[in-house]
Coordinates of C-alpha atoms in Angstrom, one line a residue:
M176 CA 0.1 -0.2 0.0
L177 CA 3.3 2.0 1.1
F178 CA 5.1 1.7 -2.0
R179 CA 1.7 2.2 -4.4
Q180 CA 1.1 5.3 -2.6
T181 CA 4.8 6.6 -2.7
L182 CA 4.9 5.4 -6.5
A183 CA 1.5 7.3 -7.3
A184 CA 2.8 10.5 -5.2
D185 CA 5.9 11.1 -7.9
T186 CA 6.6 8.0 -9.5
S187 CA 10.5 9.0 -10.2
G188 CA 11.8 10.5 -7.3
A189 CA 10.7 7.7 -5.5
L190 CA 11.9 4.9 -8.2
R191 CA 15.2 7.3 -7.5
G192 CA 15.2 7.4 -3.7
V193 CA 15.4 3.3 -3.8
L194 CA 18.0 3.2 -6.4
W195 CA 20.0 5.5 -4.4
M196 CA 19.7 3.5 -1.0
V197 CA 19.9 -0.6 -2.4
A198 CA 23.3 1.4 -3.5
S199 CA 23.9 2.6 -0.3
S200 CA 23.2 -0.6 1.5
M201 CA 25.3 -2.7 -0.6
F202 CA 28.4 0.1 0.4
Y203 CA 27.3 -0.3 3.9
A204 CA 27.3 -4.5 3.0
L205 CA 30.8 -4.0 2.2
I206 CA 32.6 -2.4 4.7
Y207 CA 31.5 -4.6 6.9
V208 CA 33.6 -6.6 4.8
V209 CA 36.5 -4.8 4.6
V210 CA 36.0 -3.8 8.1
R211 CA 36.4 -7.5 9.4
G212 CA 38.9 -8.4 7.1
L213 CA 41.2 -5.1 7.9
A214 CA 40.4 -6.8 11.8
E215 CA 42.4 -9.4 11.7
K216 CA 46.0 -6.8 11.6
F217 CA 44.6 -4.2 13.1
D218 CA 43.3 -2.4 15.5
V219 CA 39.6 -0.6 15.3
N220 CA 41.3 2.8 15.7
Q221 CA 43.8 2.8 13.3
I222 CA 40.7 1.5 11.6
V223 CA 38.9 4.5 12.4
F224 CA 41.8 6.6 11.5
F225 CA 42.0 4.8 8.1
R226 CA 38.6 5.3 7.7
A227 CA 38.5 9.5 8.6
L228 CA 41.9 9.8 6.7
L229 CA 40.7 8.2 2.9
G230 CA 37.2 9.9 4.1
S231 CA 38.5 13.3 4.1
A232 CA 40.7 12.8 0.4
F233 CA 38.3 11.5 -1.6
M234 CA 36.2 14.9 -0.7
L235 CA 39.2 16.9 -1.9
P236 CA 38.2 16.9 -5.1
W237 CA 34.7 18.4 -4.4
L238 CA 36.1 20.8 -2.3
F239 CA 38.8 21.7 -4.9
S240 CA 36.2 22.6 -7.3
V241 CA 33.9 24.8 -5.0
G242 CA 36.7 26.8 -3.0
L243 CA 37.2 26.9 0.7
S244 CA 35.0 29.2 0.2
A245 CA 31.5 26.3 0.9
L246 CA 32.6 25.3 4.1
R247 CA 32.1 29.0 4.6
T248 CA 29.8 27.5 8.7
S249 CA 28.4 29.7 11.5
K250 CA 27.9 26.2 13.1
M251 CA 31.7 24.9 13.7
S252 CA 30.5 23.7 17.7
L253 CA 27.6 21.7 16.5
Y254 CA 31.2 20.0 14.1
L255 CA 32.5 19.1 16.5
W256 CA 29.8 18.1 18.7
R257 CA 28.9 15.7 15.5
M258 CA 32.6 14.2 15.0
F259 CA 32.6 13.6 18.4
F260 CA 30.0 11.3 19.1
S261 CA 30.8 9.4 15.0
Y262 CA 33.9 8.4 16.2
I263 CA 33.4 7.0 19.2
G264 CA 30.2 5.2 17.2
A265 CA 32.6 4.1 14.8
V266 CA 35.2 2.5 17.2
A267 CA 32.2 0.7 19.3
W268 CA 31.1 -0.1 16.4
M269 CA 33.9 -1.5 14.6
Y270 CA 34.4 -3.5 18.0
G271 CA 31.4 -5.1 16.9
I272 CA 32.0 -5.6 13.5
A273 CA 35.6 -7.5 14.7
G274 CA 34.2 -9.8 17.3
M275 CA 30.8 -11.3 16.8
P276 CA 28.7 -12.1 12.9
L277 CA 28.3 -9.2 10.7
A278 CA 24.9 -10.7 10.7
D279 CA 24.1 -10.0 14.3
A280 CA 26.1 -6.5 14.4
N281 CA 24.0 -5.2 11.7
A282 CA 21.2 -6.7 12.8
L283 CA 21.6 -4.9 16.4
M284 CA 22.7 -1.6 14.6
F285 CA 19.0 -1.5 13.1
T286 CA 18.2 -0.4 16.3
M287 CA 19.5 3.4 15.2
P288 CA 16.3 5.3 14.9
L289 CA 14.8 3.6 18.4
F290 CA 18.1 5.6 19.9
T291 CA 17.5 8.9 18.1
L292 CA 13.4 8.5 19.5
V293 CA 14.6 7.9 22.2
L294 CA 17.3 11.0 22.9
A295 CA 15.4 13.2 21.1
A296 CA 12.6 13.1 23.7
I297 CA 15.1 14.1 25.8
M298 CA 17.6 16.7 24.5
L299 CA 15.2 18.2 21.7
S300 CA 12.0 18.0 24.5
E301 CA 9.7 16.1 21.0
R302 CA 7.2 14.7 22.4
P303 CA 7.0 11.1 20.7
G304 CA 2.4 10.5 21.0
V305 CA 2.9 5.9 22.5
H306 CA 2.3 4.7 18.8
R307 CA 5.6 5.5 18.9
W308 CA 7.0 4.3 22.4
S309 CA 5.0 1.7 22.2
A310 CA 7.4 0.2 18.5
T311 CA 10.7 1.2 20.5
V312 CA 9.2 -0.8 23.6
V313 CA 8.8 -3.8 20.7
G314 CA 12.1 -3.0 18.9
F315 CA 15.0 -2.6 21.8
A316 CA 12.6 -6.4 22.7
G317 CA 14.0 -7.1 19.3
A318 CA 16.9 -6.5 20.2
L319 CA 16.7 -8.7 23.2
I320 CA 15.6 -12.2 21.6
I321 CA 18.9 -11.6 19.5
L322 CA 20.8 -11.3 22.7
R323 CA 19.4 -13.6 25.1
P324 CA 20.4 -13.0 27.8
G325 CA 20.6 -15.4 30.7
V326 CA 20.9 -17.7 27.4
I327 CA 23.7 -16.8 26.2
E328 CA 26.4 -14.8 27.9
I329 CA 26.1 -11.1 26.3
S330 CA 29.6 -10.7 24.3
F331 CA 31.3 -7.1 25.0
A332 CA 31.3 -6.7 21.0
A333 CA 26.9 -6.6 21.3
V334 CA 27.4 -4.5 24.4
S335 CA 29.3 -1.9 21.7
T336 CA 27.8 -2.3 18.6
L337 CA 24.2 -1.1 21.2
F338 CA 26.8 1.8 22.0
A339 CA 27.7 2.9 18.8
A340 CA 24.1 2.9 17.8
A341 CA 23.6 5.0 20.5
A342 CA 26.8 7.7 19.8
F343 CA 25.0 7.2 16.5
S344 CA 21.7 8.9 16.9
V345 CA 23.1 11.2 19.4
A346 CA 25.3 12.2 16.0
L347 CA 22.0 12.6 13.3
I348 CA 20.0 14.4 16.2
G349 CA 24.0 16.6 14.5
S350 CA 22.8 15.6 11.4
K351 CA 19.7 16.7 11.5
K352 CA 19.7 20.3 13.3
L353 CA 23.2 20.3 9.8
T354 CA 21.1 19.9 6.9
A355 CA 18.8 22.6 7.7
T356 CA 22.0 25.0 6.6
E357 CA 24.5 22.9 5.3
N358 CA 26.4 21.5 2.4
P359 CA 25.3 17.7 2.6
N360 CA 28.9 17.3 1.1
A361 CA 30.7 20.2 3.7
M362 CA 29.3 17.4 6.3
V363 CA 31.1 14.7 4.8
F364 CA 33.9 16.5 4.8
Y365 CA 34.1 18.5 7.6
L366 CA 33.2 14.7 9.6
Y367 CA 36.1 13.0 8.2
T368 CA 38.5 15.8 8.2
L369 CA 37.7 16.6 12.1
M370 CA 37.5 13.3 12.9
I371 CA 41.5 12.9 11.3
P372 CA 43.5 14.4 14.3
C373 CA 40.7 12.9 17.1
A374 CA 41.2 9.2 16.1
A375 CA 44.8 9.8 15.4
I376 CA 45.4 9.7 19.1
G377 CA 43.8 6.2 19.6
T378 CA 45.8 4.6 17.2
Y379 CA 49.3 7.0 18.0
F380 CA 49.0 3.3 20.7
Y381 CA 47.7 0.6 18.2
W382 CA 49.9 1.6 15.4
T383 CA 50.8 -1.3 12.6
P384 CA 52.7 -0.7 10.0
P385 CA 50.1 -1.1 6.2
G386 CA 51.8 -3.6 3.8
L387 CA 51.1 -2.7 0.3
D388 CA 48.5 -5.7 0.4
D389 CA 46.2 -3.8 2.9
V390 CA 46.0 -0.8 -0.1
P391 CA 43.0 -2.6 -1.9
L392 CA 41.5 -3.0 1.0
L393 CA 42.3 0.2 2.8
V394 CA 41.1 1.6 -0.9
A395 CA 37.4 -0.1 -1.0
L396 CA 37.3 1.2 2.8
G397 CA 37.2 4.4 1.0
V398 CA 35.4 4.2 -1.1
C399 CA 32.7 2.7 0.1
T400 CA 32.8 4.8 3.7
V401 CA 32.3 8.1 1.2
G402 CA 29.6 6.2 -1.2
A403 CA 27.4 5.0 1.8
Q404 CA 27.3 8.4 2.7
Q405 CA 26.3 10.1 -0.6
C406 CA 24.3 7.8 -2.0
Q407 CA 22.4 7.2 1.3
T408 CA 21.7 11.2 1.7
R409 CA 20.6 11.6 -2.0
A410 CA 18.2 8.8 -1.3
F411 CA 15.9 10.6 1.4
R412 CA 16.5 13.6 -0.2
E413 CA 14.8 12.2 -3.6
A414 CA 11.3 10.0 -1.4
P415 CA 10.3 9.9 1.7
A416 CA 12.2 8.4 4.6
S417 CA 8.9 5.6 5.4
L418 CA 10.3 3.9 1.6
V419 CA 13.4 4.4 2.0
V420 CA 14.3 2.6 5.7
I421 CA 12.8 -0.3 3.8
I422 CA 15.2 -0.4 1.5
N423 CA 17.8 0.3 3.5
Y424 CA 17.2 -2.9 5.4
V425 CA 18.2 -4.9 1.9
Q426 CA 21.4 -4.9 4.0
L427 CA 21.1 -7.6 6.0
P428 CA 20.3 -10.5 4.2
L429 CA 23.5 -8.8 1.9
I430 CA 25.9 -8.7 5.0
A431 CA 24.5 -12.4 6.1
F432 CA 25.2 -13.9 2.8
L433 CA 28.9 -12.0 2.5
G434 CA 29.7 -13.0 6.5
W435 CA 28.8 -16.9 4.9
M436 CA 30.6 -16.7 2.1
I437 CA 33.5 -14.7 3.2
F438 CA 34.1 -15.7 7.0
G439 CA 32.1 -18.9 6.7
Q440 CA 29.3 -16.9 8.8
S441 CA 26.5 -18.5 10.0
T442 CA 23.2 -16.8 11.4
D443 CA 20.8 -18.4 13.3
L444 CA 16.7 -17.8 13.4
F445 CA 17.0 -15.7 16.8
T446 CA 18.9 -13.3 14.6
W447 CA 16.1 -13.6 11.7
I448 CA 13.3 -13.1 14.4
G449 CA 15.0 -9.8 16.0
A450 CA 15.8 -8.1 13.2
A451 CA 12.7 -8.9 12.4
V452 CA 10.8 -7.5 15.1
I453 CA 13.6 -4.8 15.4
C454 CA 12.6 -3.2 11.1
S455 CA 9.6 -3.7 12.3
S456 CA 9.1 -1.5 15.1
T457 CA 11.4 1.4 13.2
Y458 CA 9.3 0.8 9.7
Y459 CA 6.8 1.9 12.3
V460 CA 8.4 4.6 13.4
S461 CA 9.5 5.7 10.2
Y462 CA 5.9 5.2 9.2
R463 CA 4.3 7.6 12.0
E464 CA 6.8 10.4 11.2
G465 CA 6.2 10.3 7.4
R466 CA 2.2 11.4 8.7
R467 CA 3.1 13.6 11.1
A468 CA 4.9 15.6 8.5
A469 CA 2.7 15.3 5.9
E470 CA -0.5 16.0 7.8
K471 CA 1.3 19.3 9.0
A472 CA 2.1 20.0 5.6
R473 CA -1.5 20.3 4.9
Q474 CA -2.4 22.2 8.2
Q475 CA 0.1 25.0 6.3
N476 CA -1.3 24.6 3.0
K477 CA -4.6 25.8 4.3
E478 CA -3.1 28.2 6.2
I479 CA -2.0 30.1 3.1
P480 CA -4.8 32.0 1.4

């Protein structure tokens, strides 16, 4: 029903948004594989450093084409806040990728919209209704299905992944504030450039010299990092969030397949059940948000004489 309504309203925009999100999901799936491969040799702090360095480097052609004036901003404190939580989130996320099956880590990361709702209520004084709070509780119950506390030991990697989802949610709130006035390319450039010195501190204590055989994976990390962010930004710009969120779930089967094919990992039934619960609840939250935004827009249009 949602697909039919959305496509009828804006077929070309919706289709472009879907295609951008499919591309973003493929990039993110490859990031999981690349990080897992790099983690066999490098500490996660160093991988985060490489990711920031390469992400910044891949944005330089854009900067050279538009000039330094594109970086002018009056919101540097918000950029720094966003970078800090993105950094600690990235470190925690990569600990999760390195220490647990890729599909499990990805499924737990789908709790990020739920953390965003809770944190927005605390930090931005938003007032989610009973429907969204109920969906949030159900979503976190899905995470418990995957973790099964009391049945199996909860690993540090799992806790780290949930912490990453929470940290990224704080960063996402900063991103939402920035998107109102800031250039999307400048946001990506600032994120990785500001992260370089922060990541370098952690890297100093765990440095392993990279060899020529590491270059392909490092280049892939940079390409996939920038590609995923750029495609995701364009997906949300072209199509409604409630539609784009559904396509984002393509990540899970992709990552499960790559984890099985490359690393011999298996995904148990509880992961799939928990992931289905999380995905359903996050979709419902997004759907309700879309309806609220549409209703608000209709009310504003009625007020225009």
